């Protein structure tokens, strides 16, 4: 039997090759896909997130770990779908209109994926109307918005207003983040959650879907 | 005159302005002249001779080290490095930087004698600098500097735009900057003496400053695609700006280059002479918004890359501006580090150049690992009794330096050149003057051999002066601008990878030989 702590360690070290190899071997030995995810990958990504939050890890390390996690997940995902395993929740994420900064948004998306969420990434410069359409089509639990510019942050507010107008605001939880965004601003525009980092984003998302 | 013992104060006369300063004996000339707008390109380390002054009368012994930079003939002629000298007795000084000749230092610039007086203005997001020139000789007759009064409404350009978009915001910012520059000009006129007419005023600044000064709608610059409606040469009547200047000269704001890259960079290109040489050169302006130009006479690429304010000491826990009490340099010798503090007082914070130095020193001493993380047993680093460097500070610096390094890398790629093809790197702007080039190399901020990196001072103002002395009033630099292409980094698919690659620090010995 393959030693599954190796999967945990490979993700922690950001070693994608190793992560994929161990996963492949484990699946060949009929390991349970759900257990691989919940007992090994999610705890590994939780640890990565913790290290990132206390600044032991930085953007490059987080990205490498995310890549390793994604490599392994690609092998497992078809099996999860086959077995009809539900994700932790569905999230649509994007950088708001007028803004092309996406590095932080991508990290948040990866961490959410690593935590077992299904993530639909709408990219950058996402207009409020597009979010409404996607909500109607994809029925997500959470809408996550990122903004890095003082001048584009107000589009978070207009997006929430647009959701309200379209009558879909109550169908989703909205969380916001990005360097200029603050807890206070998040509350002021009526968002449901805020965090200043990718690890916190996972904690918020978990809280939002559980209650 | 206040009753002071005669020995306490000495008189320093500045030529050709004729200003006389009274300063305590023993004051470093650097402190005195800096306030008058004299620049210290190498940061006052006695490594270049950009700050040289000539003793026209009086006595100023030269200090050890000066003979390494100045020739025996220059020393005999009375030339001294201002950064090495003190006010030891009454002297009259001629300031090299204020003479026309310096305009030609870097380029084949041809000085065309004109008539009357002209004014060159560098309209910076934070600071303003204006000089009065004799157009017949190119000499600087007076210098005035000040803070951009708009700064009260936001430190960086985006916050400024945000304020401009609020009701009544843009007209208020316009009024503030016009009267701010108007005041500087009044100061210059006073120094020139009554009744002298001004023939020409040239202003340079980034695209946001261009719009806010000229009264062009700023809204398109607030979000992607950041395409200004109008960013060409703007000419105004001085009277229409609310300025009462004898001679009623036209005022020209030089054209922008694209996106956020403005005429300050156009002027920088002109000052560096890179547009006239076949050699590949880079002009790098290290600021909150880093601007980079790469190219030669045939074609140039430019980009703006938002580094953030780390280089100015902001977003650093104990960060501060480069003023008294700031750790401005950290040196390593024999496995120990030593901090230099501005003003010779106990350290109370650290400025941008100090942060770059501290991290370079930390890497050398093994306190900081190439990943940017402190060594396993280190939580934070006490640089001085009251000053500590934190993990988050290093992270902030990593973002800033990666933004510059990645942009440089991308321009090289788009120009289809190798790093080794670059012959000159001109460092523009205040931070570029003060940052230690070896440390900048060590942290991977400037990945070029030490000897090709030249701190070049305020190239924006220098270029504006050259334009003032050498161009027609209606010149819109169409020919030069045609050779410069703006590269928008945000839309570049390669930027993110490059940015992340540049975030770590080079392994020891991996960076360029210095
Ligand atoms: C990299 C960068 C760029 C890159 C962007 C590349 C890319 N593909 O994203 C480039 C060079 C292209 C760029 C361009 C510009 N930039 Co820029 N950029 C930066 C920089 C240096 C780092 C941003 C970053 O990636 N940080 C790393 C990530 C991991 O952190 P983060 O984004 O904050 O994300 C974390 C958290 O905020 C949170 N989070 C993020 N999103 C979300 C979402 C949710 C839901 C949650 C819960 C959490 C969360 O989690 C993330 C991980 O922990 C910052 C300065 C800085 N030091 O922060 C400026 C900065 C953001 N940029 C700035 C500016 C002005 C610009 C430009 C307008 C100017 C220019 N020079 O051209 C352009 C506009 C680009 C555009 N069209 O949108 C300014 C904004 C100032 C302001 N007051 O608004 C900054 C602050 C720099 C500055 N002070 O001048 N930039």
Short mmCIF file of N, CA, C and O and ligand atoms in Angstrom, two decimals, chain A residues 52 59 62 93 98-105 107-108 144-151 175-180 194-199 201, chain B residues 156-159 224 226 260 288-290 304-309 315 396 399-400 403 489-490 495-496 499, ligand 1:
data_model
loop_
_atom_site.label_atom_id
_atom_site.label_comp_id
_atom_site.label_asym_id
_atom_site.label_seq_id
_atom_site.Cartn_x
_atom_site.Cartn_y
_atom_site.Cartn_z
N UNK A 52 0.51 30.13 5.00
CA UNK A 52 0.43 31.37 4.22
C UNK A 52 -0.07 32.50 5.10
O UNK A 52 0.48 33.61 5.10
N UNK A 59 3.34 33.91 -1.88
CA UNK A 59 2.66 33.62 -3.13
C UNK A 59 3.29 32.45 -3.92
O UNK A 59 2.56 31.55 -4.34
N UNK A 62 2.51 29.11 -2.23
CA UNK A 62 1.08 28.82 -2.29
C UNK A 62 0.69 28.34 -3.68
O UNK A 62 -0.07 27.37 -3.84
N UNK A 93 -16.43 33.04 -8.90
CA UNK A 93 -15.47 34.04 -8.45
C UNK A 93 -15.01 34.87 -9.64
O UNK A 93 -14.98 34.37 -10.77
N UNK A 98 -13.55 46.61 -14.73
CA UNK A 98 -12.54 47.66 -14.76
C UNK A 98 -11.21 47.27 -14.16
O UNK A 98 -10.27 48.05 -14.18
N UNK A 99 -11.12 46.07 -13.62
CA UNK A 99 -9.91 45.65 -12.91
C UNK A 99 -9.37 44.35 -13.50
O UNK A 99 -10.14 43.41 -13.73
N UNK A 100 -8.07 44.33 -13.77
CA UNK A 100 -7.47 43.12 -14.34
C UNK A 100 -6.57 42.38 -13.35
O UNK A 100 -5.94 41.40 -13.71
N UNK A 101 -6.45 42.89 -12.14
CA UNK A 101 -5.59 42.21 -11.16
C UNK A 101 -6.21 40.85 -10.83
O UNK A 101 -7.35 40.79 -10.41
N UNK A 102 -5.45 39.78 -11.01
CA UNK A 102 -6.08 38.49 -10.74
C UNK A 102 -5.25 37.51 -9.92
O UNK A 102 -5.67 36.38 -9.69
N UNK A 103 -4.08 37.93 -9.48
CA UNK A 103 -3.23 36.97 -8.78
C UNK A 103 -3.86 36.56 -7.45
O UNK A 103 -3.95 35.38 -7.12
N UNK A 104 -4.33 37.55 -6.70
CA UNK A 104 -4.99 37.26 -5.42
C UNK A 104 -6.25 36.44 -5.62
O UNK A 104 -6.49 35.46 -4.91
N UNK A 105 -7.03 36.83 -6.62
CA UNK A 105 -8.26 36.09 -6.92
C UNK A 105 -7.96 34.64 -7.26
O UNK A 105 -8.65 33.72 -6.79
N UNK A 107 -5.44 32.86 -6.27
CA UNK A 107 -5.04 32.13 -5.06
C UNK A 107 -6.27 31.74 -4.25
O UNK A 107 -6.36 30.62 -3.75
N UNK A 108 -7.20 32.68 -4.14
CA UNK A 108 -8.42 32.39 -3.39
C UNK A 108 -9.17 31.22 -4.06
O UNK A 108 -9.61 30.27 -3.40
N UNK A 144 -17.94 35.22 -5.08
CA UNK A 144 -16.75 35.83 -4.49
C UNK A 144 -16.20 36.89 -5.43
O UNK A 144 -15.97 36.62 -6.61
N UNK A 145 -16.03 38.11 -4.91
CA UNK A 145 -15.57 39.22 -5.75
C UNK A 145 -14.24 39.75 -5.24
O UNK A 145 -14.03 39.91 -4.05
N UNK A 146 -13.35 40.05 -6.19
CA UNK A 146 -12.04 40.58 -5.85
C UNK A 146 -11.87 41.94 -6.54
O UNK A 146 -12.33 42.13 -7.66
N UNK A 147 -11.21 42.89 -5.86
CA UNK A 147 -10.88 44.19 -6.46
C UNK A 147 -9.58 44.69 -5.85
O UNK A 147 -9.38 44.57 -4.64
N UNK A 148 -8.70 45.21 -6.68
CA UNK A 148 -7.39 45.68 -6.19
C UNK A 148 -7.20 47.18 -6.32
O UNK A 148 -6.20 47.73 -5.89
N UNK A 149 -8.15 47.85 -6.95
CA UNK A 149 -7.98 49.28 -7.16
C UNK A 149 -9.03 50.06 -6.37
O UNK A 149 -10.19 49.65 -6.30
N UNK A 150 -8.60 51.17 -5.82
CA UNK A 150 -9.52 52.07 -5.12
C UNK A 150 -10.68 52.44 -6.03
O UNK A 150 -11.81 52.59 -5.58
N UNK A 151 -10.38 52.56 -7.32
CA UNK A 151 -11.40 53.03 -8.26
C UNK A 151 -12.32 51.92 -8.76
O UNK A 151 -13.34 52.21 -9.37
N UNK A 175 -19.11 37.15 -0.88
CA UNK A 175 -17.93 37.52 -0.12
C UNK A 175 -16.98 38.33 -0.97
O UNK A 175 -16.93 38.18 -2.19
N UNK A 176 -16.28 39.25 -0.32
CA UNK A 176 -15.44 40.20 -1.05
C UNK A 176 -14.04 40.25 -0.45
O UNK A 176 -13.84 39.90 0.71
N UNK A 177 -13.08 40.67 -1.27
CA UNK A 177 -11.71 40.81 -0.79
C UNK A 177 -10.83 41.48 -1.82
O UNK A 177 -11.29 41.87 -2.89
N UNK A 178 -9.56 41.63 -1.48
CA UNK A 178 -8.60 42.36 -2.31
C UNK A 178 -7.96 43.45 -1.46
O UNK A 178 -8.58 43.92 -0.50
N UNK A 179 -6.74 43.84 -1.82
CA UNK A 179 -5.96 44.73 -0.96
C UNK A 179 -6.69 45.98 -0.41
O UNK A 179 -6.59 46.26 0.77
N UNK A 180 -7.44 46.73 -1.23
CA UNK A 180 -8.02 47.96 -0.66
C UNK A 180 -9.31 47.71 0.14
O UNK A 180 -9.80 48.61 0.81
N UNK A 194 -15.93 38.72 4.44
CA UNK A 194 -14.71 39.37 3.97
C UNK A 194 -13.52 38.69 4.61
O UNK A 194 -13.59 38.22 5.76
N UNK A 195 -12.42 38.63 3.89
CA UNK A 195 -11.15 38.23 4.50
C UNK A 195 -10.02 38.92 3.77
O UNK A 195 -10.15 39.27 2.60
N UNK A 196 -8.92 39.13 4.49
CA UNK A 196 -7.80 39.81 3.84
C UNK A 196 -6.79 38.81 3.27
O UNK A 196 -5.73 39.18 2.81
N UNK A 197 -7.13 37.51 3.33
CA UNK A 197 -6.19 36.55 2.73
C UNK A 197 -6.91 35.29 2.28
O UNK A 197 -8.06 35.04 2.64
N UNK A 198 -6.19 34.49 1.50
CA UNK A 198 -6.80 33.33 0.85
C UNK A 198 -7.21 32.24 1.84
O UNK A 198 -8.17 31.52 1.61
N UNK A 199 -6.49 32.14 2.93
CA UNK A 199 -6.86 31.13 3.92
C UNK A 199 -8.15 31.53 4.63
O UNK A 199 -9.06 30.72 4.81
N UNK A 201 -10.37 33.29 3.39
CA UNK A 201 -11.47 33.16 2.42
C UNK A 201 -12.12 31.78 2.55
O UNK A 201 -13.34 31.64 2.46
N UNK B 156 -1.38 58.13 -3.79
CA UNK B 156 -1.03 57.58 -5.11
C UNK B 156 -2.04 58.04 -6.16
O UNK B 156 -3.08 58.62 -5.83
N UNK B 157 -1.72 57.79 -7.41
CA UNK B 157 -2.56 58.32 -8.49
C UNK B 157 -3.99 57.79 -8.45
O UNK B 157 -4.93 58.53 -8.76
N UNK B 158 -4.17 56.53 -8.05
CA UNK B 158 -5.53 55.98 -8.05
C UNK B 158 -6.41 56.66 -6.99
O UNK B 158 -7.58 56.96 -7.24
N UNK B 159 -5.85 56.90 -5.81
CA UNK B 159 -6.64 57.57 -4.78
C UNK B 159 -6.96 58.99 -5.23
O UNK B 159 -8.03 59.53 -4.96
N UNK B 224 -9.93 49.82 -16.29
CA UNK B 224 -9.56 49.20 -17.54
C UNK B 224 -10.52 49.66 -18.63
O UNK B 224 -11.70 49.76 -18.38
N UNK B 226 -8.13 51.91 -19.26
CA UNK B 226 -7.26 53.04 -18.94
C UNK B 226 -6.82 53.80 -20.18
O UNK B 226 -5.65 54.13 -20.33
N UNK B 260 -0.44 54.98 -18.17
CA UNK B 260 -0.05 55.87 -17.09
C UNK B 260 1.32 56.50 -17.33
O UNK B 260 1.81 57.26 -16.52
N UNK B 288 6.17 54.51 -6.59
CA UNK B 288 4.94 53.78 -6.33
C UNK B 288 4.45 53.16 -7.63
O UNK B 288 4.04 52.02 -7.69
N UNK B 289 4.51 53.98 -8.68
CA UNK B 289 4.27 53.47 -10.01
C UNK B 289 5.63 53.38 -10.67
O UNK B 289 6.22 54.41 -10.97
N UNK B 290 6.13 52.19 -10.88
CA UNK B 290 7.43 52.07 -11.53
C UNK B 290 7.24 52.20 -13.03
O UNK B 290 6.31 51.64 -13.59
N UNK B 304 4.22 50.71 -17.43
CA UNK B 304 4.16 51.14 -16.05
C UNK B 304 3.73 49.93 -15.23
O UNK B 304 2.90 49.15 -15.63
N UNK B 305 4.39 49.77 -14.09
CA UNK B 305 4.15 48.60 -13.27
C UNK B 305 3.96 49.08 -11.85
O UNK B 305 4.79 49.81 -11.32
N UNK B 306 2.82 48.73 -11.29
CA UNK B 306 2.46 49.29 -9.99
C UNK B 306 3.21 48.56 -8.88
O UNK B 306 2.82 47.49 -8.47
N UNK B 307 4.29 49.15 -8.40
CA UNK B 307 5.09 48.46 -7.39
C UNK B 307 4.48 48.61 -6.00
O UNK B 307 4.68 47.78 -5.13
N UNK B 308 3.75 49.68 -5.82
CA UNK B 308 3.26 49.96 -4.48
C UNK B 308 4.26 50.81 -3.73
O UNK B 308 5.35 51.06 -4.22
N UNK B 309 3.88 51.26 -2.55
CA UNK B 309 4.67 52.29 -1.88
C UNK B 309 5.82 51.78 -1.02
O UNK B 309 6.40 52.55 -0.27
N UNK B 315 3.66 51.05 4.02
CA UNK B 315 3.25 49.65 4.19
C UNK B 315 4.36 48.77 4.78
O UNK B 315 4.33 47.56 4.69
N UNK B 396 6.17 42.54 1.61
CA UNK B 396 5.78 43.76 0.89
C UNK B 396 6.86 44.14 -0.12
O UNK B 396 6.57 44.50 -1.27
N UNK B 399 6.77 41.89 -3.20
CA UNK B 399 5.75 42.28 -4.20
C UNK B 399 6.27 43.44 -5.05
O UNK B 399 6.16 43.43 -6.27
N UNK B 400 6.83 44.43 -4.38
CA UNK B 400 7.28 45.64 -5.09
C UNK B 400 8.41 45.31 -6.05
O UNK B 400 8.39 45.70 -7.21
N UNK B 403 7.32 43.26 -9.06
CA UNK B 403 6.59 44.02 -10.08
C UNK B 403 7.57 44.70 -11.03
O UNK B 403 7.38 44.70 -12.25
N UNK B 489 0.82 45.87 -19.26
CA UNK B 489 1.22 44.62 -18.61
C UNK B 489 0.04 43.81 -18.10
O UNK B 489 0.08 42.58 -18.06
N UNK B 490 -1.03 44.51 -17.70
CA UNK B 490 -2.14 43.81 -17.06
C UNK B 490 -2.75 42.79 -18.02
O UNK B 490 -3.21 41.74 -17.60
N UNK B 495 2.71 37.96 -17.76
CA UNK B 495 3.13 38.75 -16.60
C UNK B 495 3.05 37.96 -15.30
O UNK B 495 3.98 37.97 -14.50
N UNK B 496 1.95 37.27 -15.09
CA UNK B 496 1.75 36.62 -13.80
C UNK B 496 2.86 35.63 -13.48
O UNK B 496 3.42 35.64 -12.38
N UNK B 499 6.00 37.48 -12.75
CA UNK B 499 5.88 38.15 -11.45
C UNK B 499 6.14 37.17 -10.31
O UNK B 499 6.91 37.46 -9.38
C1 LIG C 1 1.04 42.78 -9.33
C2 LIG C 1 0.41 44.13 -9.45
C3 LIG C 1 0.00 44.55 -10.71
C4 LIG C 1 0.11 43.68 -11.94
C5 LIG C 1 -1.16 42.81 -12.03
C6 LIG C 1 -0.92 41.46 -12.63
C7 LIG C 1 -2.11 40.56 -12.45
N1 LIG C 1 -2.35 39.75 -13.45
O1 LIG C 1 -2.81 40.58 -11.46
C8 LIG C 1 0.21 44.79 -13.04
C9 LIG C 1 1.65 45.25 -13.19
C10 LIG C 1 -0.30 44.38 -14.40
C11 LIG C 1 -0.58 45.90 -12.37
C12 LIG C 1 -1.20 46.90 -13.08
C13 LIG C 1 -1.84 47.98 -12.49
N2 LIG C 1 -1.84 48.28 -11.17
CO1 LIG C 1 -1.21 47.05 -9.80
N3 LIG C 1 -0.37 46.14 -8.37
C14 LIG C 1 0.23 44.98 -8.31
C15 LIG C 1 0.82 44.76 -6.89
C16 LIG C 1 2.32 45.01 -6.95
C17 LIG C 1 0.59 43.40 -6.26
C18 LIG C 1 -0.83 42.87 -6.31
C19 LIG C 1 -0.79 41.39 -6.04
O2 LIG C 1 -0.84 40.58 -6.94
N4 LIG C 1 -0.61 41.01 -4.78
C20 LIG C 1 -0.46 39.63 -4.35
C21 LIG C 1 -1.82 39.01 -4.08
C22 LIG C 1 -1.65 37.57 -3.63
O3 LIG C 1 -2.43 39.73 -3.04
P1 LIG C 1 -3.93 40.34 -3.16
O4 LIG C 1 -4.22 40.61 -4.57
O5 LIG C 1 -4.08 41.43 -2.19
O6 LIG C 1 -4.85 39.12 -2.74
C23 LIG C 1 -4.89 38.59 -1.43
C24 LIG C 1 -5.95 39.23 -0.53
O7 LIG C 1 -6.25 40.55 -0.86
C25 LIG C 1 -7.12 38.32 -0.59
N5 LIG C 1 -8.12 38.46 -1.66
C26 LIG C 1 -7.98 38.88 -2.94
N6 LIG C 1 -9.12 38.77 -3.60
C27 LIG C 1 -10.04 38.27 -2.76
C28 LIG C 1 -11.37 37.97 -2.91
C29 LIG C 1 -12.10 37.46 -1.85
C30 LIG C 1 -13.52 37.12 -2.03
C31 LIG C 1 -11.48 37.29 -0.58
C32 LIG C 1 -12.25 36.80 0.57
C33 LIG C 1 -10.12 37.59 -0.42
C34 LIG C 1 -9.41 38.08 -1.50
O8 LIG C 1 -6.50 37.06 -0.75
C35 LIG C 1 -5.33 37.16 -1.57
C36 LIG C 1 -4.34 36.15 -1.10
O9 LIG C 1 -4.07 36.25 0.27
C37 LIG C 1 0.04 45.86 -6.08
C38 LIG C 1 0.85 46.52 -4.96
C39 LIG C 1 0.94 45.72 -3.72
N7 LIG C 1 2.09 45.72 -3.14
O10 LIG C 1 -0.04 45.13 -3.27
C40 LIG C 1 -0.30 46.90 -7.16
C41 LIG C 1 -1.54 47.78 -7.04
C42 LIG C 1 -2.72 46.96 -6.61
N8 LIG C 1 -1.74 48.26 -8.42
C43 LIG C 1 -2.08 49.49 -8.50
C44 LIG C 1 -2.30 50.21 -9.73
C45 LIG C 1 -2.58 51.69 -9.61
C46 LIG C 1 -2.23 49.57 -10.98
C47 LIG C 1 -2.53 50.23 -12.34
C48 LIG C 1 -3.82 51.00 -12.41
C49 LIG C 1 -1.42 51.20 -12.67
C50 LIG C 1 -0.36 50.83 -13.59
N9 LIG C 1 0.83 50.99 -13.11
O11 LIG C 1 -0.53 50.50 -14.72
C51 LIG C 1 -2.56 49.00 -13.30
C52 LIG C 1 -3.98 48.59 -13.64
C53 LIG C 1 -4.14 47.18 -14.06
C54 LIG C 1 -5.56 46.82 -14.42
N10 LIG C 1 -5.90 46.96 -15.68
O12 LIG C 1 -6.35 46.44 -13.59
C55 LIG C 1 -2.20 50.12 -7.14
C56 LIG C 1 -3.60 50.42 -6.68
C57 LIG C 1 -3.65 51.74 -5.94
C58 LIG C 1 -5.00 52.13 -5.55
N11 LIG C 1 -5.05 53.04 -4.61
O13 LIG C 1 -5.99 51.67 -6.06
C59 LIG C 1 -1.39 49.12 -6.23
C60 LIG C 1 -1.87 49.02 -4.78
C61 LIG C 1 0.05 49.63 -6.23
C62 LIG C 1 0.16 51.09 -5.85
N12 LIG C 1 0.10 51.48 -4.60
O14 LIG C 1 0.35 51.90 -6.70
N13 LIG C 1 -0.52 45.79 -11.04
#
